[in-house]
Coordinates of C-alpha atoms and ligand atoms in Angstrom, one line a residue:
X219 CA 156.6 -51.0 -235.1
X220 CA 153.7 -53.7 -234.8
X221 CA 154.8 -57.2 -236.7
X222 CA 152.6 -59.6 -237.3
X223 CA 154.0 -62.7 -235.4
X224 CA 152.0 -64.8 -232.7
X225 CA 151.6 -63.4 -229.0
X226 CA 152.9 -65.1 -225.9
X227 CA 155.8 -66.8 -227.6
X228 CA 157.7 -69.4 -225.7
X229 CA 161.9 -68.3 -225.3
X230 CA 162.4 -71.7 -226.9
X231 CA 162.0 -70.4 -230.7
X232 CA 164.3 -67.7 -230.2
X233 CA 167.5 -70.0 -229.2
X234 CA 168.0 -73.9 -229.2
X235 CA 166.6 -75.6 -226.2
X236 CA 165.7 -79.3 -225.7
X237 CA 162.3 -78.2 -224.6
X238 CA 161.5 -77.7 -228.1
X239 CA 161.6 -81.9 -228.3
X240 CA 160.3 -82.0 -224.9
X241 CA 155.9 -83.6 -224.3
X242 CA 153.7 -80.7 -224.5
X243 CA 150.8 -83.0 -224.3
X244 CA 148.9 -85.8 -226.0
X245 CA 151.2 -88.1 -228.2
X246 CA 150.5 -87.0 -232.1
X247 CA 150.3 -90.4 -234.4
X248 CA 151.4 -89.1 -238.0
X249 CA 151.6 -90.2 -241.1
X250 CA 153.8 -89.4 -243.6
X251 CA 153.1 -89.3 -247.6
X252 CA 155.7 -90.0 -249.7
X253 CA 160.0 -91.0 -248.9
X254 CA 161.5 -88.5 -251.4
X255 CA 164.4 -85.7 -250.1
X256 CA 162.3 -83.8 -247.7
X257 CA 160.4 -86.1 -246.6
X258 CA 163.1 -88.3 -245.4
X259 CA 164.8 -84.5 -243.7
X260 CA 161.6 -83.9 -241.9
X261 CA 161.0 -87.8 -240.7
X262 CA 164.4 -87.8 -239.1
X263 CA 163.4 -84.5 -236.9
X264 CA 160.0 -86.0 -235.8
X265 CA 161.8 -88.8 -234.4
X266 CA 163.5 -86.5 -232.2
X267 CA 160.3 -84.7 -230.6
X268 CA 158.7 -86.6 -227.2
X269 CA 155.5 -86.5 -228.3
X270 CA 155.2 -88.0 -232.0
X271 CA 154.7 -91.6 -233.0
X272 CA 155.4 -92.5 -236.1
X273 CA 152.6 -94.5 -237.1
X274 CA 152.5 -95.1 -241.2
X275 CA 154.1 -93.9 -244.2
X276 CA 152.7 -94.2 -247.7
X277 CA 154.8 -94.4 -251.3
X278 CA 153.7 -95.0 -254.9
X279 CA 155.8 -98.0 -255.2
X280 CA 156.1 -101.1 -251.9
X281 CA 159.5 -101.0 -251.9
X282 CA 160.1 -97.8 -250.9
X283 CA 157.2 -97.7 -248.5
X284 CA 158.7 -101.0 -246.8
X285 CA 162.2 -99.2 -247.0
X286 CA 161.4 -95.8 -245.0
X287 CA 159.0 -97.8 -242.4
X288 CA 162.1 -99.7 -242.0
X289 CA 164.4 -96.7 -241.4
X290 CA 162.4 -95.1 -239.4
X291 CA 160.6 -97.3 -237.6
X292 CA 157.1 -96.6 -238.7
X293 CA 154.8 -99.5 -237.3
X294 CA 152.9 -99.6 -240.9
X295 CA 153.6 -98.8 -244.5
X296 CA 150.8 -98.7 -247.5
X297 CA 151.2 -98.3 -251.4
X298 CA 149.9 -97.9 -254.4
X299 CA 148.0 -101.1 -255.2
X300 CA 148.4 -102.8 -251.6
X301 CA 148.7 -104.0 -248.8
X302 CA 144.9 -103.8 -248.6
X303 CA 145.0 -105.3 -252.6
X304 CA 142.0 -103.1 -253.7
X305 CA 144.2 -101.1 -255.9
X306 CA 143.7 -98.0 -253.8
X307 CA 146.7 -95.1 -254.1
X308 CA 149.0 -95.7 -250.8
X309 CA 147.7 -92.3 -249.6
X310 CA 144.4 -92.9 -249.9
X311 CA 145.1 -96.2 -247.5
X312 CA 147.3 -93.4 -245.2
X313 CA 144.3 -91.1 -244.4
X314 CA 141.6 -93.9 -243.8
X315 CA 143.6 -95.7 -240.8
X316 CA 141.8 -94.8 -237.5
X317 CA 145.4 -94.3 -235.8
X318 CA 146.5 -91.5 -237.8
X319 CA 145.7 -87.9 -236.4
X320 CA 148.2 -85.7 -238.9
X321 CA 149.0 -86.2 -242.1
X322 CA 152.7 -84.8 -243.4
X323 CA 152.3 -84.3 -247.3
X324 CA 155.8 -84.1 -249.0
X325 CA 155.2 -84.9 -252.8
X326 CA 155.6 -82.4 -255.6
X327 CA 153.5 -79.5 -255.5
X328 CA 151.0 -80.2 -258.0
X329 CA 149.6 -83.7 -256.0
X330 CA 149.0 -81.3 -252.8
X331 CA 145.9 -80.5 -253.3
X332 CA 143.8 -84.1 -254.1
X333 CA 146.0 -85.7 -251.3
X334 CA 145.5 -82.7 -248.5
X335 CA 141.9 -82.9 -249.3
X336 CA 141.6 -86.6 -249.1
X337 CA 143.3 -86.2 -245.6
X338 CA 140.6 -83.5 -244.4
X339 CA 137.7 -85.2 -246.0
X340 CA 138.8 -88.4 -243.7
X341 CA 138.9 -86.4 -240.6
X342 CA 143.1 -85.8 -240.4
X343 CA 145.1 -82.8 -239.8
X344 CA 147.6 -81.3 -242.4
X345 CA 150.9 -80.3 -242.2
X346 CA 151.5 -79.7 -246.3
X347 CA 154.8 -79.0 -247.9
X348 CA 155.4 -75.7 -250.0
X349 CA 154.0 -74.3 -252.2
X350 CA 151.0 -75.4 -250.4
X351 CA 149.1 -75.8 -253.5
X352 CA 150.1 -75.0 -257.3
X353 CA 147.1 -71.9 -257.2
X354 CA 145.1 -69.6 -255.3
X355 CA 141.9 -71.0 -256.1
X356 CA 143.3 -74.5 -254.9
X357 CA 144.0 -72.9 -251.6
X358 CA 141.4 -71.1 -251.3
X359 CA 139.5 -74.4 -251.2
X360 CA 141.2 -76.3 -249.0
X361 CA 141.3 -73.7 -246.5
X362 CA 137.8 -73.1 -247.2
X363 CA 137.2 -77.4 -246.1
X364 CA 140.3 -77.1 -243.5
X365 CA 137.7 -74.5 -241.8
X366 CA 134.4 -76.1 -242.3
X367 CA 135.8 -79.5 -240.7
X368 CA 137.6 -77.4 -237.8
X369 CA 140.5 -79.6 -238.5
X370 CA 144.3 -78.3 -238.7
X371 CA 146.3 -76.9 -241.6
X372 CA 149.2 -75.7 -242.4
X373 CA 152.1 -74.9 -245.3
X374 CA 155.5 -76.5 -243.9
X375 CA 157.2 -73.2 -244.4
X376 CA 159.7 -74.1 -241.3
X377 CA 161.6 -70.8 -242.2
X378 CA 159.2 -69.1 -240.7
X379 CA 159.5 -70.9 -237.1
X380 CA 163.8 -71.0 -236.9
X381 CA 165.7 -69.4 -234.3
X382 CA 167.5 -67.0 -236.5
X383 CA 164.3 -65.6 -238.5
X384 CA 162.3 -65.3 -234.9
X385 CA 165.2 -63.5 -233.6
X386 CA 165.5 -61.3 -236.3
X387 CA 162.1 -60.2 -236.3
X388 CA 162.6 -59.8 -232.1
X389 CA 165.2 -57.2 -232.9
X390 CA 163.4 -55.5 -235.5
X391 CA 159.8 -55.4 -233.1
X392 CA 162.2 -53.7 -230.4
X393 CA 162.7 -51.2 -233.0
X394 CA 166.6 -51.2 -232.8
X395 CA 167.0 -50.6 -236.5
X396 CA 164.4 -48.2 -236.9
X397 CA 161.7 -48.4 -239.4
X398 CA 162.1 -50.6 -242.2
X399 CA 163.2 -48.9 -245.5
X400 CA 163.6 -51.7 -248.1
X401 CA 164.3 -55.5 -247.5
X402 CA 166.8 -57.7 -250.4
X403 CA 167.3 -61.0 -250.1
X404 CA 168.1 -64.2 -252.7
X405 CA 167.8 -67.8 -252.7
X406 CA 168.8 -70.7 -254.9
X407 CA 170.7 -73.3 -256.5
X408 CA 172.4 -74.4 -259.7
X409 CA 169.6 -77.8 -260.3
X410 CA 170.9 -80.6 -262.3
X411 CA 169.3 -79.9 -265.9
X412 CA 166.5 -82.9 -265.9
X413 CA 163.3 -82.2 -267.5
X414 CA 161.8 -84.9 -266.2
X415 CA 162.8 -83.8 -262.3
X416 CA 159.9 -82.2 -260.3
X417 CA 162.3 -79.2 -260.2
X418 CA 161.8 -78.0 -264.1
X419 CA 158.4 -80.1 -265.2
X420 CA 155.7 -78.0 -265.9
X421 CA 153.5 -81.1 -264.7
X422 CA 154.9 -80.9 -261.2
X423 CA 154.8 -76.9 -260.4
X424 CA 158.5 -76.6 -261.5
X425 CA 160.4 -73.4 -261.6
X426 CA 161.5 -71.6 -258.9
X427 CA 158.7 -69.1 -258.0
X428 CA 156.5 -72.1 -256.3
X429 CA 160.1 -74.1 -255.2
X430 CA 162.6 -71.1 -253.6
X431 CA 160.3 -67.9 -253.9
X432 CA 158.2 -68.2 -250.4
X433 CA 161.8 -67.9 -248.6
X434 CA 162.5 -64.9 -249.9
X435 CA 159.5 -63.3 -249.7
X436 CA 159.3 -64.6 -246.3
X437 CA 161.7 -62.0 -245.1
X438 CA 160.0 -58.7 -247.1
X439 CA 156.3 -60.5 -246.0
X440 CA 157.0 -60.4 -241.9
X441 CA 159.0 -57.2 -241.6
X442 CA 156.5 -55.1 -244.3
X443 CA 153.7 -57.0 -244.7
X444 CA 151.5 -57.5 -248.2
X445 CA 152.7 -55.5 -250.8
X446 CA 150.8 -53.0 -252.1
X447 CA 151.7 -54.2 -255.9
X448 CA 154.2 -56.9 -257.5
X449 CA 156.7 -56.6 -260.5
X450 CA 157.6 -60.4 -261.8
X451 CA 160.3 -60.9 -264.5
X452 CA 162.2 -64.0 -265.1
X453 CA 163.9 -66.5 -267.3
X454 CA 161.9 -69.2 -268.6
X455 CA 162.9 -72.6 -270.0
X456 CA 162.3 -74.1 -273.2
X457 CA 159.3 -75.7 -270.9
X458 CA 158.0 -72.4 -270.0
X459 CA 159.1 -72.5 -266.4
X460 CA 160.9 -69.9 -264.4
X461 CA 164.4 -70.8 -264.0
X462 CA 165.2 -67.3 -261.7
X463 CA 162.9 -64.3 -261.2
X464 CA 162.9 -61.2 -259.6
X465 CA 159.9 -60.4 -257.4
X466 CA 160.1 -56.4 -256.8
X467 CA 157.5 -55.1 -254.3
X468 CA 156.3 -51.7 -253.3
X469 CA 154.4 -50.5 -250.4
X470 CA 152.6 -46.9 -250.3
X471 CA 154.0 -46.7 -247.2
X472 CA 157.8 -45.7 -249.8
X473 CA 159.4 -49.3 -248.4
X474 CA 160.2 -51.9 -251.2
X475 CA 161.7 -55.4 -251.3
X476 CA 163.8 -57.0 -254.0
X477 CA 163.8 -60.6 -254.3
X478 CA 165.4 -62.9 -256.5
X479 CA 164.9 -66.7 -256.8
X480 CA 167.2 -69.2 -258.9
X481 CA 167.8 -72.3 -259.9
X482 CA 171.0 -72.2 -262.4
X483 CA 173.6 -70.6 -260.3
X484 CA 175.0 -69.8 -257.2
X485 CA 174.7 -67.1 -254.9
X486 CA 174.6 -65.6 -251.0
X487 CA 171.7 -66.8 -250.2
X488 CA 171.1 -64.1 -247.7
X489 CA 168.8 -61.6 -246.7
X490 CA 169.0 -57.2 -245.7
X491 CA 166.9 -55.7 -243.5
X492 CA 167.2 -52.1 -243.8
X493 CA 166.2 -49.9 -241.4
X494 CA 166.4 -45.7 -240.1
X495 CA 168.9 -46.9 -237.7
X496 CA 170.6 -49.5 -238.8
X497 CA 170.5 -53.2 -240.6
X498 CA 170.5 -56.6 -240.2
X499 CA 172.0 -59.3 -242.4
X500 CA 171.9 -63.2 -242.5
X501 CA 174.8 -65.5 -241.8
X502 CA 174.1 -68.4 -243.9
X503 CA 171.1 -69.4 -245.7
X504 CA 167.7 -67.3 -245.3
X505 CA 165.8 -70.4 -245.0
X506 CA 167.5 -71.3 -241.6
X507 CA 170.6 -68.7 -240.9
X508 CA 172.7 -69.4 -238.7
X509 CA 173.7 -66.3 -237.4
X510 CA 172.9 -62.4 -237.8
X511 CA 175.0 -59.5 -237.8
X512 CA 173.3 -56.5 -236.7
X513 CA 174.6 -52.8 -237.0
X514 CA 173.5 -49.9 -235.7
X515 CA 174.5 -46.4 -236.8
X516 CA 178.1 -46.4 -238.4
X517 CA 180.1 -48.0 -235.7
X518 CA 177.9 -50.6 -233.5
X519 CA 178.0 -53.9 -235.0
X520 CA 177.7 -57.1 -233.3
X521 CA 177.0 -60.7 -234.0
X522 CA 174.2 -63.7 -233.0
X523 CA 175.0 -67.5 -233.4
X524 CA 171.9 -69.8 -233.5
X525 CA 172.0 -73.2 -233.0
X526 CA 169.4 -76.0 -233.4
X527 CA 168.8 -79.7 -232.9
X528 CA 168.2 -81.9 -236.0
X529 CA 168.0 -80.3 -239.2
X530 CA 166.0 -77.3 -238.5
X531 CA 162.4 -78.7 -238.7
X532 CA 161.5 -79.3 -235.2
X533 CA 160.3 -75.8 -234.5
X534 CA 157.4 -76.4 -237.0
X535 CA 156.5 -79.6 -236.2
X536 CA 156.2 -78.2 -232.6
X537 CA 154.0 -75.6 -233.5
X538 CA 151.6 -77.9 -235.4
X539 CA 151.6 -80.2 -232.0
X540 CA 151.1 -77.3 -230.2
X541 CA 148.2 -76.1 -232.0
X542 CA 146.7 -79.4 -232.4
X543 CA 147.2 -80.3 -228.7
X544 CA 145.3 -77.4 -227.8
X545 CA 142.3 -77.6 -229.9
X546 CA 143.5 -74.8 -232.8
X547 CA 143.0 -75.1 -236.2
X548 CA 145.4 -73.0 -237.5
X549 CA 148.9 -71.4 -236.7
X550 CA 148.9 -67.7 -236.5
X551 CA 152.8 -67.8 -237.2
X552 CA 151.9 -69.5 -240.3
X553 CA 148.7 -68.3 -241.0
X554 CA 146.7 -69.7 -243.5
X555 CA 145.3 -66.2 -244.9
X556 CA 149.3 -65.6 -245.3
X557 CA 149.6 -68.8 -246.9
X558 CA 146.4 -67.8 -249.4
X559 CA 147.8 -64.1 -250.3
X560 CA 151.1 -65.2 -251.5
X561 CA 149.6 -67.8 -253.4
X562 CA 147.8 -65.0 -255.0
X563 CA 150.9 -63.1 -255.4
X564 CA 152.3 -65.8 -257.2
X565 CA 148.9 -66.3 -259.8
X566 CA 150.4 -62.9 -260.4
X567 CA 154.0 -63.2 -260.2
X568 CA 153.0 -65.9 -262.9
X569 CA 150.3 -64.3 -264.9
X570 CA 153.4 -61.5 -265.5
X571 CA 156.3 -63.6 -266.3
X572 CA 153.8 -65.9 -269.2
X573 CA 154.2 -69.2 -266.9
X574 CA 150.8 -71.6 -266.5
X575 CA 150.9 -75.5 -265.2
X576 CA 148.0 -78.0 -266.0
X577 CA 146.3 -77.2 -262.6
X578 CA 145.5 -73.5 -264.2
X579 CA 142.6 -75.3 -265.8
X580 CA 140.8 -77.7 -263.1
X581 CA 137.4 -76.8 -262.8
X582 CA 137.2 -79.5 -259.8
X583 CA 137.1 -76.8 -257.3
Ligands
NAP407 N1 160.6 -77.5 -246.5 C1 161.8 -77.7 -247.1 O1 162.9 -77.4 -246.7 C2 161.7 -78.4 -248.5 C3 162.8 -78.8 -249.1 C4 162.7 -79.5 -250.3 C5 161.4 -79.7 -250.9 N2 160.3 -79.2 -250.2 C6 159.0 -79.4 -250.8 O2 158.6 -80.8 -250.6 C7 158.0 -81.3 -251.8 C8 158.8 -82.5 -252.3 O3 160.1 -82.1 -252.6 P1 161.3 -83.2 -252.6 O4 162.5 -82.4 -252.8 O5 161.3 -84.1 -251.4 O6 160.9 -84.0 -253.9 P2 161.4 -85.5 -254.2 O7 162.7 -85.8 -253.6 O8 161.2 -85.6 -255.7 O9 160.3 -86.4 -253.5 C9 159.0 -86.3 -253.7 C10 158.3 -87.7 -253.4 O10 156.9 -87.6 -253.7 C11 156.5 -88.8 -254.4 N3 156.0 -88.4 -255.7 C12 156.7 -88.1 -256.8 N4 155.9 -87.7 -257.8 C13 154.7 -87.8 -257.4 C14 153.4 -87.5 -258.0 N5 153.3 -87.1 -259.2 N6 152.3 -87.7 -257.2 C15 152.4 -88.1 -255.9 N7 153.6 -88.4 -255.3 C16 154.7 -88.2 -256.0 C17 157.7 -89.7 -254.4 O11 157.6 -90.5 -253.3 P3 157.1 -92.0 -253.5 O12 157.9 -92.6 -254.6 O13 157.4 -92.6 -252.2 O14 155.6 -92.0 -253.8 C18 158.9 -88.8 -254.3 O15 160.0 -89.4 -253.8 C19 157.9 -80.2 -252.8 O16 156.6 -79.6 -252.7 C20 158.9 -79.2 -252.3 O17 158.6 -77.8 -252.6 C21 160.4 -78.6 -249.0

C-alpha cells in the first residue's frame, strides 16, 4: 500500500529524541503574530529547539506585545499604532524588520490571509495556523504568491508531524493491517457559549469545520487519500455556524471515513483505522495520541507509548527549519496542494450544511 508521506524520513519523528531540538543548520530568527492560547503553546516549544531565535512578536494592543516579549524573551515587540508611531498594524511592523526570516501567524482564521500575504509580499517565510485561510480561493492565492516568490509556506497542522500519527501511518505502509476498509474518528470540545469568542463568530471562521475538522480528516486523508465525494450535515447556531458536523466520505475504491467534529460536548476523541487484517486505534487525543493499540487478526493485540518534549509542536517547527535550511519551499508532509484540497472540501462541506462567513464575498483576490 503506497501512502503519501515524505521519503527518507529521519527515526526522530517516529519516537521522542532530543535531536528533534538539536541545530540542523542556520539559526532561524522568527517572529511571531499575535500572544493568544496557541500562540503562547507554540512560543514555549520554539524556545526549546537549538536553532531558533526568537527575534519579535507583534499584538494589537502594547501591553500584551511588551508582556509575551517579556515571557519569552523576544529581543523586540511591535503593535498596533507603535513603537514606530506611524499608526501601522503591529504585524505590518513584524514583516518589515530585516532580522526576521519566518513569520508564525496565530490569529483567528479570518485575518490569515491579509497578514500571510503581507509576510510574503516582504520577503518572509510562513508557518500559518489552521485553517490556513477561511476559503479555497484565499489559498489558492497565497500559494499561488508563496510559489512565485519561492519563499516557504505552510498550515501548522502539527498533527500531521507527531510521533504517534507517523507511527501509525509506519504500521499501516508495512501493510500489517491490510488494506484499509473504512477509517472513524472524532474530535471536540464542549466551548464556553460566547458569541463574541473566535470560536462561534461568524466574523472570525467560527464553527467547528475550519477549528477541529482538519484533525479528523487528517487520519481518513493520509491512510485513503482525497475522497472521491463528501456528505456534510451539521448543527448550526442561531449565528449560522456549525456547532458539530459529520463529514462522511467515499472512495470508488468501496473505503469510506466517518468523521465527526464538535464543539458542545464531550467525546473519545479518537481515531479507527480499519484494515483486512486488523485495526488500529488511538490512545488519547487524535491530534497528538499518545499511544496506539494495534490488533491483528482476533487474538494479537499489542500496545505503543509515544512520548515527546514540550507540548507536541516541535516536530513541525522542525520540519519548517528543515525545509527552510535547505532551500525548500514547501513541506511534502504538509503539502500545500493537501492544504488547498481540503480547503475545497470544506467550500463544500459548507456550501452543504448552509454556512457562509464575510470572506465568501472578497473580490480582493
Ligand atoms: N495548532 C493548534 O493546536 C491550535 C490550537 C488552537 C488554535 N489554533 C489556531 O490558532 C488560531 C488562534 O487560535 P487561539 O486559540 O490561539 O485564539 P485566541 O486565544 O483567541 O488568540 C488569537 C489572538 O489573535 C489576535 N487576534 C484576535 N482577533 C484578531 C483579529 N480580528 N485580527 C488579528 N488578530 C486578532 C489576538 O492577539 P493580540 O491581542 O496579541 O493581537 C488574540 O489573542 C486559530 O486559527 C486556531 O484555529 C491552533
Amino acid at each position: 500500500m503506497s501512502i503519501p508521506r515524505y521519503v527518507g524520513q529521519p527515526d526522530w519523528y517516529t519516537s521522542f529524541n532530543p535531536q528533534t531540538l538539536a541545530a540542523t543548520g542556520t539559526t532561524l530568527r522568527w517572529g511571531v503574530v499575535a500572544t493568544g492560547n496557541i500562540a503562547k503553546t507554540v512560543t514555549a516549544d520554539l524556545a526549546l529547539l537549538e536553532d531558533a531565535t526568537l527575534q519579535a512578536v507583534s499584538s494589537r494592543s502594547a501591553d500584551s506585545a511588551v508582556a509575551f516579549a517579556e515571557q519569552f524573551g523576544f529581543h523586540t515587540s511591535y503593535y498596533d499604532g507603535g513603537p514606530d508611531g506611524l499608526g501601522a498594524p503591529g504585524y505590518v511592523q513584524l514583516v518589515a524588520d530585516p532580522d526576521i526570516d519566518v513569520v508564525y501567524i496565530a490569529t483567528p482564521h479570518a485575518s490569515h490571509y491579509d497578514i500571510a500575504k503581507a509576510a510574503l509580499e516582504a520577503g518572509k517565510h510562513v508557518l500559518c495556523e489552521k485553517a490556513l485561510t477561511i476559503t479555497a480561493a484565499e489559498t489558492r492565492s497565497l500559494i499561488a504568491l508563496a510559489r512565485a516568490k519561492k519563499l516557504f509556506l505552510m498550515e501548522a497542522v502539527w498533527a500531521r508531524f507527531v510521533p504517534g500519527f507517523q507511527r501509525a501511518l509506519e504500521i499501516i505502509t508495512s501493510g500489517e493491517i491490510g488494506d484499509i476498509k473504512w477509517v472513524r474518528a472524532d474530535l471536540g470540545f464542549p466551548a464556553p457559549e460566547d458569541d463574541t469568542a473566535r470560536i462561534w463568530a461568524p466574523a472570525d471562521g467560527g464553527g467547528a469545520l475550519l477549528d477541529i475538522s482538519v484533525y479528523p480528516l487528517l487520519w481518513a486523508w493520509a491512510c485513503l487519500g482525497r475522497p472521491d465525494a463528501v456528505s456534510a450535515t451539521g448543527e448550526l447556531t442561531a449565528l449560522g455556524v456549525d456547532s458539530q458536523n459529520t463529514l462522511t466520505l467515499t472512495y470508488d475504491s468501496g473505503a469510506q471515513a466517518q468523521l465527526i467534529s464538535y464543539l458542545t460536548s464531550h467525546g473519545p476523541r479518537t481515531a479507527t483505522i480499519s484494515g483486512s487484517k486488523g485495526y488500529i486505534e488511538t490512545v488519547g487525543s487524535v491530534n497528538n495520541p499518545k499511544g496506539l493499540r494495534i490488533c491483528v487478526g482476533w487474538e494479537n493485540e499489542r500496545n505503543e507509548t509515544f512520548d515527546y518534549p514540550g507540548s507536541g509542536y516541535t516536530y513541525q517547527l522542525r520540519e519548517v527549519t528543515r525545509c527552510i535550511q535547505d532551500g525548500l519551499s514547501e513541506s511534502t508532509t504538509m503539502a500545500l496542494d493537501d492544504s488547498l484540497a481540503i480547503m475545497e472540501l470544506f467550500d463544500e462541506a459548507r456550501r452543504q450544511m448552509g454556512i457562509s462567513y464575510p470572506n465568501d464575498s472578497r473580490t480582493d483576490l
